[in-house]
XYZ file of C-alpha atoms in Angstrom:
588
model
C 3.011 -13.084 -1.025
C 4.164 -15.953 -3.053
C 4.355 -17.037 -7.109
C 1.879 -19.199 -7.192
C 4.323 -20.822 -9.909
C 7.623 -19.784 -11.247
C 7.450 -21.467 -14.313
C 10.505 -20.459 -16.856
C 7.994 -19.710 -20.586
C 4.505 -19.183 -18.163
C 2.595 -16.075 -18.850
C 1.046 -16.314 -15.633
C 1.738 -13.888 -12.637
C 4.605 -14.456 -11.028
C 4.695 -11.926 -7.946
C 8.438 -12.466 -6.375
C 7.766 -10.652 -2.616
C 8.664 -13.728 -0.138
C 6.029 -15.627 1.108
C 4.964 -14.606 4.955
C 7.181 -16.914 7.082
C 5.495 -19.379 9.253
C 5.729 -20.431 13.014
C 6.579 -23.731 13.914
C 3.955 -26.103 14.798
C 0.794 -27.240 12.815
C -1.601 -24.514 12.022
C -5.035 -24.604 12.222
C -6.769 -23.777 9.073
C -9.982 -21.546 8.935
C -11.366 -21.719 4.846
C -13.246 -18.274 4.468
C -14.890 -19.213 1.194
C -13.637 -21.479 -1.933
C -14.010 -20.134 -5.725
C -15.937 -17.164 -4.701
C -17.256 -15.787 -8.418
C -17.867 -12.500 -9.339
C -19.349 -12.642 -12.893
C -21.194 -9.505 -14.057
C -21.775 -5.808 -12.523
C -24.070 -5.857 -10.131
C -24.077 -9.706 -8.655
C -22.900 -9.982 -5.410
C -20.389 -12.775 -4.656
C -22.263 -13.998 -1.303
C -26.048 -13.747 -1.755
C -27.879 -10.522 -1.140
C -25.829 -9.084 1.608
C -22.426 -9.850 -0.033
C -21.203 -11.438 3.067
C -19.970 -14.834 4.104
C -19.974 -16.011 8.172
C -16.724 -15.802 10.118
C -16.046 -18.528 13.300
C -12.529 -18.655 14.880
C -11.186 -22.163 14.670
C -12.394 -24.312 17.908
C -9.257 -26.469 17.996
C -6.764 -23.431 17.982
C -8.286 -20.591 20.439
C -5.362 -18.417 21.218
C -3.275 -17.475 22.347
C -1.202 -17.282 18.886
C 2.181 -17.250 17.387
C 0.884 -16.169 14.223
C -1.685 -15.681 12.012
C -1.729 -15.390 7.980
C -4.442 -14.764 5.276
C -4.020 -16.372 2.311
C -6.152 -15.138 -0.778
C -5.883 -16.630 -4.171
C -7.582 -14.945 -6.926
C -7.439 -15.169 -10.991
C -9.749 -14.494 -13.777
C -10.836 -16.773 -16.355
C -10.735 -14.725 -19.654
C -9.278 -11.507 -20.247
C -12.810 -10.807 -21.796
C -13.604 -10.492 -17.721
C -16.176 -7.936 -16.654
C -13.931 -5.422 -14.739
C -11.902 -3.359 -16.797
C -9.321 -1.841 -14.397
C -9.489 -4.023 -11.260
C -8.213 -1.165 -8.807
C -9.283 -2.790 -5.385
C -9.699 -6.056 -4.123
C -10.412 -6.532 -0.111
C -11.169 -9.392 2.081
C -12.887 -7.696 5.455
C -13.811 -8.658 8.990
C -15.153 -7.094 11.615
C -14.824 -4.185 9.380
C -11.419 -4.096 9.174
C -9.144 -4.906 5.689
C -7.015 -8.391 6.621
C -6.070 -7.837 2.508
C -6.191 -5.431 0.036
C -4.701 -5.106 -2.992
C -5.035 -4.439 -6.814
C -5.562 -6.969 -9.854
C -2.636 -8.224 -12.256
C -3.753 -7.001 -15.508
C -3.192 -8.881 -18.908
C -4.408 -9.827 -21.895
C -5.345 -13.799 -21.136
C -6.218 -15.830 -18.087
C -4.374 -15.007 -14.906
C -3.647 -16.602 -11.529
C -2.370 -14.678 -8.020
C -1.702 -15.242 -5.137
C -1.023 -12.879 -1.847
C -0.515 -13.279 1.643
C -0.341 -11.249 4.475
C 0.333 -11.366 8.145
C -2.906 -10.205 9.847
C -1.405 -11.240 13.767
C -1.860 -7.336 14.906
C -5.660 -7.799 13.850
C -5.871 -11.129 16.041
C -8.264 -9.067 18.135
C -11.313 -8.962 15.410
C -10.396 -12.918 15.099
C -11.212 -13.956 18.345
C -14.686 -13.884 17.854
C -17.755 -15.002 15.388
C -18.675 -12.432 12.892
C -19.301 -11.207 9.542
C -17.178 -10.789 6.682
C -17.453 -9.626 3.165
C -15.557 -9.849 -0.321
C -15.206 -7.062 -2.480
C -13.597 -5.934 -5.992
C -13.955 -2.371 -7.178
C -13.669 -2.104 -10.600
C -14.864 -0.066 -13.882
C -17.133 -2.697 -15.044
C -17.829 -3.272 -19.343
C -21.783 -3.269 -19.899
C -22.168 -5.655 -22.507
C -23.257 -9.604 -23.014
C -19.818 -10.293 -24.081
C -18.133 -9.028 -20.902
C -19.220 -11.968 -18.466
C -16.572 -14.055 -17.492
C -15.833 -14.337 -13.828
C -13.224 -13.600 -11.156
C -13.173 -16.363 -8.621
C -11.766 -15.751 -5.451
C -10.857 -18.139 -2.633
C -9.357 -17.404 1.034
C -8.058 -19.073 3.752
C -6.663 -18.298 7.541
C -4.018 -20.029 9.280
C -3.423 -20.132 12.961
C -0.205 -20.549 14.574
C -0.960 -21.844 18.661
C 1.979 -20.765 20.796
C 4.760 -22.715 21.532
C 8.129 -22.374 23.343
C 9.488 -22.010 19.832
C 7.245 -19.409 19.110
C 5.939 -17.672 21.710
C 2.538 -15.546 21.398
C 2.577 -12.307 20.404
C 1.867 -9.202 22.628
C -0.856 -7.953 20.085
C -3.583 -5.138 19.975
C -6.150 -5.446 22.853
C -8.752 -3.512 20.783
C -8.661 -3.118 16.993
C -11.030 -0.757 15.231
C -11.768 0.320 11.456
C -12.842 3.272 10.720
C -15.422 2.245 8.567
C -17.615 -1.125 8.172
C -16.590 -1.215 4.859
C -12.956 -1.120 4.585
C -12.080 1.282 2.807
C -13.830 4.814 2.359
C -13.749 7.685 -0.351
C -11.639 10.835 -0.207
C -12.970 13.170 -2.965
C -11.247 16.557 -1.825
C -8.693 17.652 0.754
C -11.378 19.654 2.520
C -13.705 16.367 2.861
C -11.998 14.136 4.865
C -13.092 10.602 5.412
C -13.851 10.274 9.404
C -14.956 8.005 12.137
C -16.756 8.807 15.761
C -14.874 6.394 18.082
C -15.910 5.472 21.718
C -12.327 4.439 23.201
C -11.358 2.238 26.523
C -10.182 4.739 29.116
C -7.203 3.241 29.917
C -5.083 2.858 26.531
C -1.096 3.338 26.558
C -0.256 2.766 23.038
C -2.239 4.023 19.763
C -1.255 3.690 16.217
C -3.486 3.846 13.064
C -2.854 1.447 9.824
C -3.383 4.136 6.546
C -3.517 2.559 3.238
C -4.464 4.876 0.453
C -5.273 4.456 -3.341
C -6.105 6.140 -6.299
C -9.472 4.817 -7.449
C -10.281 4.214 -11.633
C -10.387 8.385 -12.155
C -8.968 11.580 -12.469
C -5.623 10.561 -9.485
C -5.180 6.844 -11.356
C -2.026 8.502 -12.313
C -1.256 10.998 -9.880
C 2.383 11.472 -9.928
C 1.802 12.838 -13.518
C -1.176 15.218 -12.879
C -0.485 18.948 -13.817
C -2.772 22.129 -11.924
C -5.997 23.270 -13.825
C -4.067 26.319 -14.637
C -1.453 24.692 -16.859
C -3.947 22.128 -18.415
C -6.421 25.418 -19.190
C -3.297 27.701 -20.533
C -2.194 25.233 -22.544
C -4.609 22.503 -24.286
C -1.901 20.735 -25.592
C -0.855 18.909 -22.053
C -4.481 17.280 -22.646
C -3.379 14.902 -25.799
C -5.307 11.889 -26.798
C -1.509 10.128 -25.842
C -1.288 11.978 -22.685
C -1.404 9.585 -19.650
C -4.247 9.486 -18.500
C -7.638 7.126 -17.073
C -10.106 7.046 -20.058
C -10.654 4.196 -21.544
C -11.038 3.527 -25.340
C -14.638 1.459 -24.745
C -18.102 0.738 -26.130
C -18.960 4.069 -26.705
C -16.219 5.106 -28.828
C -12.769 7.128 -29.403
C -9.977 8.523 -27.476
C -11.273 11.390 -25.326
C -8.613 13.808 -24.080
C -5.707 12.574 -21.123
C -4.046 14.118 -18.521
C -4.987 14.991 -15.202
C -5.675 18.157 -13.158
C -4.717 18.663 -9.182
C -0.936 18.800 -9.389
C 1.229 15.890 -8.407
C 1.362 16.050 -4.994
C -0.411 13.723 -2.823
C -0.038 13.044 1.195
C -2.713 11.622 3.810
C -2.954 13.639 7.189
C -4.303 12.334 10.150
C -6.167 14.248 13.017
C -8.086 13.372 16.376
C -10.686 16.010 17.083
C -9.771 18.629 14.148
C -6.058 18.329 15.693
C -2.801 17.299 13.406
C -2.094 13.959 14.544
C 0.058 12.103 12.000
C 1.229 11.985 8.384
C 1.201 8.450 5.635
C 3.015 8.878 2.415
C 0.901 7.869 -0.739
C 2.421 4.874 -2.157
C 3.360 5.887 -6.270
C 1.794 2.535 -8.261
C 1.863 2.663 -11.215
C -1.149 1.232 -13.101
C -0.718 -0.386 -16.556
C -3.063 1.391 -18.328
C -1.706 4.536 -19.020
C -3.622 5.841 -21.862
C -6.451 4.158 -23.822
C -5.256 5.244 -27.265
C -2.429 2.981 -27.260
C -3.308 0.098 -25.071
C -0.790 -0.863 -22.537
C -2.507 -3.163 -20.535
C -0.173 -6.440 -21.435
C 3.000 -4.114 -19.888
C 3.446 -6.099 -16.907
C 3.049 -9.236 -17.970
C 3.562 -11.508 -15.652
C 5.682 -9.889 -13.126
C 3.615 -7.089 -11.359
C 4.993 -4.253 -10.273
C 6.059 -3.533 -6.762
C 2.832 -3.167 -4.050
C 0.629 -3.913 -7.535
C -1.107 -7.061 -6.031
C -0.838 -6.172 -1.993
C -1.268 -3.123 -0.502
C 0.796 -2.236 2.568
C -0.404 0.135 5.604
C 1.975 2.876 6.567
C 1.468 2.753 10.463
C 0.696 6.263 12.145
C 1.967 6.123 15.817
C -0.323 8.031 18.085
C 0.451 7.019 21.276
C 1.368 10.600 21.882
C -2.303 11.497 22.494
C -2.972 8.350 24.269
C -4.268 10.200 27.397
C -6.372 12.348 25.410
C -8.046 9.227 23.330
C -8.538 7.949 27.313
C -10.799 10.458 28.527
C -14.107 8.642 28.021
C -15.556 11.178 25.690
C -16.116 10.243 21.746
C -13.060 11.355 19.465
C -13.285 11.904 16.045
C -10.469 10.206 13.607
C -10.315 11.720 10.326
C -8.319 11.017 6.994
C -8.098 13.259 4.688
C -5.401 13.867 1.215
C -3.633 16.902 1.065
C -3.091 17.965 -2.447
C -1.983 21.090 -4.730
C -5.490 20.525 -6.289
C -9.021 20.857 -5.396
C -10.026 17.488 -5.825
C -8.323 14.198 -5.351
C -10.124 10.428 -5.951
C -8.764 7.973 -3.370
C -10.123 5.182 -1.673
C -8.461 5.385 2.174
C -8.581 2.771 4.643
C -7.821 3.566 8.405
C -7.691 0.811 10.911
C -6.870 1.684 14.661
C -4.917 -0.437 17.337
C -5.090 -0.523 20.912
C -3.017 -1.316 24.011
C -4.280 -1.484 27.239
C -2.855 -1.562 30.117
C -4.605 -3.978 32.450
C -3.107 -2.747 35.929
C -5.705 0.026 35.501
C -9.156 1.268 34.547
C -8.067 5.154 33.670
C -5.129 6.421 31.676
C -4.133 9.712 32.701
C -1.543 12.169 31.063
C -1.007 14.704 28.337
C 0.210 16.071 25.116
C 3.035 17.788 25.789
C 4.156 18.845 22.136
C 2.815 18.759 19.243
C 4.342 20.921 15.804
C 2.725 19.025 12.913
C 0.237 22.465 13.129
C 2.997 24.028 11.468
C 3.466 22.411 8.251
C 3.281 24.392 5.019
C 1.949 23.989 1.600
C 4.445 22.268 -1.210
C 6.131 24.100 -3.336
C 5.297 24.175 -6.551
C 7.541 25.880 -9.791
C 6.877 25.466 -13.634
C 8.661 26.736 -16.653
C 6.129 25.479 -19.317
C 6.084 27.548 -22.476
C 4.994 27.597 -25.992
C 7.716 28.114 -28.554
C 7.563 30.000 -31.631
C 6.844 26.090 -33.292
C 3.772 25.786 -31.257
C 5.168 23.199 -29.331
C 4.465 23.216 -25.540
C 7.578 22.275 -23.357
C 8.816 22.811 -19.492
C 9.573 21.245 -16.439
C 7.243 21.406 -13.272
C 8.778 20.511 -10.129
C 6.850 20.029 -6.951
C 8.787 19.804 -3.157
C 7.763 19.491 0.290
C 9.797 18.386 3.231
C 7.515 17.688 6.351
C 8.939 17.427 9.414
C 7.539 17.524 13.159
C 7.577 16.441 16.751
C 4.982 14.796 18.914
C 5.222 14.538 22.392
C 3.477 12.901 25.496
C 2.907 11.189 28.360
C 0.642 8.278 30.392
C 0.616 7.671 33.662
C 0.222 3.921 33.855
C 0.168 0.922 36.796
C 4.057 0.443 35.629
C 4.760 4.084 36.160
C 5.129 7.010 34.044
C 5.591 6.479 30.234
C 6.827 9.326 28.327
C 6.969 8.691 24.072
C 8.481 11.264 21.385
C 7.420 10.498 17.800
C 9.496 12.283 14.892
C 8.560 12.010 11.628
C 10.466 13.737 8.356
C 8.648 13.396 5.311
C 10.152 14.440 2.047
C 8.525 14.728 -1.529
C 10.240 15.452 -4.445
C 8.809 15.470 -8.365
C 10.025 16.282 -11.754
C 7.717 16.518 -14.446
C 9.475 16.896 -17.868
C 6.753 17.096 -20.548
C 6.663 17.868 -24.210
C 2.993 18.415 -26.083
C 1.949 19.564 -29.482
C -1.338 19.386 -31.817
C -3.683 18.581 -29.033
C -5.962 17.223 -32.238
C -3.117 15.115 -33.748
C -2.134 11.290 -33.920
C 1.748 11.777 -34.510
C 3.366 9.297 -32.372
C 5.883 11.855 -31.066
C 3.169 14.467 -30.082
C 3.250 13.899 -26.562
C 6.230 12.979 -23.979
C 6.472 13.017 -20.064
C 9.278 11.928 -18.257
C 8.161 11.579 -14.073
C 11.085 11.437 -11.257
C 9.684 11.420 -8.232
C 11.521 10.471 -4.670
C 9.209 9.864 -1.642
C 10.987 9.210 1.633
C 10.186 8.948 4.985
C 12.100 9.172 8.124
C 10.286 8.069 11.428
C 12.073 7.708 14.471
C 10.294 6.787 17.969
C 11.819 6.684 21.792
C 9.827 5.530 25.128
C 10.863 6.536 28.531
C 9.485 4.998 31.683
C 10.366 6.670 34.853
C 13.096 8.292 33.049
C 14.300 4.941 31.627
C 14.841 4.625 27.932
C 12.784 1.400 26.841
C 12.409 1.695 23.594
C 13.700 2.902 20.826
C 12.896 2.305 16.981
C 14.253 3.740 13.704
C 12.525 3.522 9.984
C 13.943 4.848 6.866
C 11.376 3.917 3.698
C 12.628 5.209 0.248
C 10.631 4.852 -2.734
C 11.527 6.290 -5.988
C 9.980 6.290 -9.614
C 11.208 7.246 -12.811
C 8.951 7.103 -15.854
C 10.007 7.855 -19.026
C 6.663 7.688 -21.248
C 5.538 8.205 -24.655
C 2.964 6.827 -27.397
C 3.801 3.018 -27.874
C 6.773 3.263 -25.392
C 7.461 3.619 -21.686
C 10.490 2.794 -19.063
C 10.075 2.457 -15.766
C 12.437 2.408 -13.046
C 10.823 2.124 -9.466
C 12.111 0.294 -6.112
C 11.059 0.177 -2.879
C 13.565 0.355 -0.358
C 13.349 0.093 3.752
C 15.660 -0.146 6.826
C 14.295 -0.745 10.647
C 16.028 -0.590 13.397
C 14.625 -1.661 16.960
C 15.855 -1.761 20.208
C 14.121 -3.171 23.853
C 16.066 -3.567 27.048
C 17.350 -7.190 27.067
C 17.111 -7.536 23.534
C 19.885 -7.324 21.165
C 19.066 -4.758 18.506
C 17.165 -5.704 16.022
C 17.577 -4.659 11.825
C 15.996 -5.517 8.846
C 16.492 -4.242 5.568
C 14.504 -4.580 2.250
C 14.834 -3.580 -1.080
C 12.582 -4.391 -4.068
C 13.535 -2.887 -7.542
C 11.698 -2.755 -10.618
C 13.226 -2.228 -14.088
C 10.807 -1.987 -17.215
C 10.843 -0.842 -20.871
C 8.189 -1.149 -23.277
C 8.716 -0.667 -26.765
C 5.585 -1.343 -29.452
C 7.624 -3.376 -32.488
C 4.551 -2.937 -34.782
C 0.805 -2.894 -35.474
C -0.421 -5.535 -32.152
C 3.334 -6.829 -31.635
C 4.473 -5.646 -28.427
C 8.469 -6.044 -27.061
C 8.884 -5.481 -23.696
C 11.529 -6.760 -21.458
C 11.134 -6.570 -17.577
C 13.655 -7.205 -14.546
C 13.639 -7.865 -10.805
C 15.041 -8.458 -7.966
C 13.632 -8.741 -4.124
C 16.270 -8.981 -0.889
C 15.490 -8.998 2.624
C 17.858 -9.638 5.555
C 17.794 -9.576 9.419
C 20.052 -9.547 12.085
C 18.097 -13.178 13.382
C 19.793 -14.587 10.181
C 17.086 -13.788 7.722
C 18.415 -13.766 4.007
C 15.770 -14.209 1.376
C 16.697 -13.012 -2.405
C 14.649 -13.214 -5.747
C 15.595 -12.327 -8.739
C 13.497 -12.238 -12.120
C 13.241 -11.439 -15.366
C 10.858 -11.459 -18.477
C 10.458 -11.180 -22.205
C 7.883 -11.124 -24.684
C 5.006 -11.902 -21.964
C 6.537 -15.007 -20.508
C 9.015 -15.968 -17.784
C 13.006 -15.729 -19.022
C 14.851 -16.258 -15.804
C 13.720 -16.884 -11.711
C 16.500 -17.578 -9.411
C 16.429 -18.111 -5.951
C 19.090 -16.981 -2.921
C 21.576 -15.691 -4.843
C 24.475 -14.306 -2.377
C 22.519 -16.295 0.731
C 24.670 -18.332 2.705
C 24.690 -22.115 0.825
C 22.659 -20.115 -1.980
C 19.474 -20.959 -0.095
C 16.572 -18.601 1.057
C 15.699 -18.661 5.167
C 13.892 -16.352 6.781
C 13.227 -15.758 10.821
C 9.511 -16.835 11.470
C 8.542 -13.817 13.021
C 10.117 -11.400 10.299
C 8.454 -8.670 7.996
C 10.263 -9.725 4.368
C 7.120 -8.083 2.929
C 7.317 -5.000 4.459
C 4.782 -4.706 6.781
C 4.761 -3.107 10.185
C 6.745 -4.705 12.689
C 7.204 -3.671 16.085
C 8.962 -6.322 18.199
C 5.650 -8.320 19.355
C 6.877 -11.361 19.129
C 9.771 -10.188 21.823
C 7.546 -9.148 24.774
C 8.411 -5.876 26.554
């Protein structure tokens, strides 16, 4: 992703993740579709079927160094029909080359995302079908009719001795035509019938999950049904919360039931198969009564504008996904509630291996069937005051092993897959008069640390050839009242990589967030907002940002601070955004 201007005194969105880094060599440009506009609930940006025709560029047929989406976006008026843009996706072949969310803000808005779609090069190669989509809570009335307009692009990077092609996915499948599918309660999982190549060696699923406009907008701060029916305070009009102060009225009551936990599990057949943390974002509009929807103007939060998979490895049941019989891939949320409202995406990559036509082997191990329920305390109360006050902390450490093995044309590949995932939340809340308007009558302060550990080996013949390390850390701390809120959240991620011949390879990333909000007076907001964005590589890769704004416009954007020469450079086949990288651009 890129600014699409950093202009010191602009209110426009300024998004400071590094733009994806290109290969050398001209690219050849594929345009999707050019102002694409969305105008009114109900009218479909591409005719009747909402689609738009996809051909792979003549001149540039593969193989390919890279290849990027580009999507530009913006809406003209903030009297736009969506009110809550929560998902925007550009799809082909059924699979999500971009999703993301919508920069929110009270007057015309630009933005601009990338992404580097060269795993999905597979559902490129040929013509096909693609569709636009934004997901929003639309505003039913004649005033509510100005239009997002949309416009994307594909570059293709041929293959040169510079760059050489990547060793991408044979085979990559969505689990759904549409992109993304619903989740609407742990026990209904969203799930796929698959009919597999019998001779795949690798197998890893893309999982990018997201609250829709509803009850888990704000899921980090949901309490259980039984706190929320004990005491009726914890639902105040200034509660955080999804309604929306509309057409039809007043504030209804905030909060949120299912508890604050949150976790997507993955299974092949009914079996455990994998685990994807739920990325905490933190949408602007945390309660209707007071109107927050300005906050982040115009630096977005982290993730805000692109979301980023969290990649499942599965190769452990590679033999079993080889057998030539249908398998079933299901998502589903895991949650201390009953219900959860998510919008889940699962896309599925393959590697064959071509010396054969059947993959034989086993799981040898698996113990993610022994994972147990979070842990959940409280010591809410209601004092002799009235005055409803406690702490609720939910925990759950995950941890477990896969194991297993292919016999391939190269020999015997064996592949252990540990994963430790860790979830920790503090909910601090204070709640009186459920009825009133005092601006103190409602408080909640959120600190919540979500890590995970993932750390994968390969053997062949007894030969370690691979071996890959990931550490991603992302905390939030929320502090929120009426008229007020600071936020503290950063992303933070460190790879390491290792193949025989190759020097190891690390990366680390760190994006940081600081905001505070503070309401001056009747319609006067004062907010102040900093960040900062590094990435570094051990191919020389140094790439800083740093930002800051105040009073809805742009105060300060500087550019490779502590780089060598002060200047930004990146490797051309790094990740700065975080995305999944696994070595293909170094061959095996």
């Amino acid at each position: 992703m890129a600014a699409a201007s950093a202009v010191i005194g602009s209110s426009d969105t300024v998004d400071i993740t590094p733009a994806i880094p290109r290969a050398s060599g001209t690219p050849c440009v594929v345009e999707l579709f050019r102002n694409a506009e969305l105008a009114e609930p109900g009218r479909p940006f591409f005719g009747e079927e909402q689609s738009f025709p996809y051909a792979p560029p003549a001149a540039c047929p593969g193989p390919w160094a890279k290849v990027i989406v580009k999507v530009a976006l913006q809406n003209d008026s903030p009297s736009a029909y969506g009110d809550g843009l929560t998902l925007a996706q550009l799809v082909i072949g059924g699979v999500p080359l971009y999703a993301g969310g919508g920069q929110f803000d009270d007057r015309p808005t630009h933005w601009r995302v990338e992404r580097d779609v060269t795993d999905y090069s597979a559902v490129l190669h040929s013509a096909g079908e693609g569709f636009l989509e934004l997901r929003a809570s639309p505003r039913y009335s004649d005033r509510f009719r100005s239009p997002y307009r949309v416009s994307a692009t594909l570059l293709f990077y041929p293959a040169n001795p510079n760059n050489r092609a990547q060793h991408v996915p044979d085979q990559v499948h969505s689990l759904t035509p549409r992109g993304f599918g619903e989740v609407l309660a742990p026990a209904s999982p969203f799930s796929a019938s698959v009919e597999l190549p019998r001779n795949i060696e690798r197998a890893y699923l893309d999982v990018i999950a997201q609250p829709r406009y509803g009850n888990d907008l704000h899921w980090f701060s949901c309490l259980s049904a039984e706190l929320l029916a004990e005491f009726p305070e914890l639902t105040h009009p200034y509660a955080i919360g999804p309604a929306r102060l509309g057409l039809e009225g007043g504030p209804v009551p905030q909060g949120c039931s299912g508890g604050s936990f949150r976790e997507v599990r993955v299974s092949i057949d009914g079996q455990p198969a994998g685990l994807a943390p739920v990325f905490p974002k933190v949408h602007p509009q945390f309660s209707a009564s007071w109107g927050s929807t300005p906050l982040y103007r115009p630096l977005p939060t982290p993730r805000a504008l692109g979301y980023l998979p969290y990649r499942v490895d599965l190769t452990p049941f590679a033999a079993l996904l080889s057998d030539g019989s249908p398998h079933v891939i299901a998502l589903s949320l895991d949650s201390t509630g009953a219900t959860v409202d998510f919008d889940v995406s699962g896309t599925l990559l393959l590697y064959q291996d071509a010396g054969t036509r059947q993959i034989t082997g086993q799981v040898t191990r698996n113990t993610l069937t022994a994972i147990s329920a979070p842990r959940v305390s409280d010591n809410i109360h209601r004092n002799s005051a009235g005055e409803v006050r406690g702490l609720v902390t939910t925990q759950a450490v995950h941890h477990y092993d896969l194991e297993g093995f292919v016999d391939t044309s190269r020999g015997r590949i064996e592949t252990r897959v540990s994963r430790t995932f860790s979830f920790n939340n503090k909910q601090n809340v204070y709640a009186r008069d459920p009825a009133g308007t005092a601006d103190d009558a409602y408080l909640m302060v959120i600190d919540l640390d979500t890590r995970a550990a993932a750390v994968t080996r390969q053997w062949r013949d007894g030969t370690l050839i691979v071996e890959d390390a990931d550490t991603l850390v992302m905390p939030l701390i929320l502090d929120y009242q009426f008229g007020a809120a600071n936020m503290h959240q950063t992303v933070s991620l460190r790879s390491e990589r290792w193949r025989p011949g190759i020097a190891r390879y690390y990366a680390r990333l760190r994006h940081e967030a600081i905001l505070n909000y503070h309401a001056s007076g009747p319609g006067v907001p004062y907010w102040q907002s900093t960040q900062s964005h590094l990435f570094r590589d051990s191919y020389g890769s140094c790439h800083t940002i740093n930002a800051s704004s105040d009073g809805g416009v742009l105060g300060t954007y500087d550019e490779g601070v502590d780089c060598p020469d002060g200047r930004n450079r990146l490797f051309w086949a790094s990740h700065p955004d975080g995305s999944p990288d696994d070595l293909s651009w170094a061959g095996r």
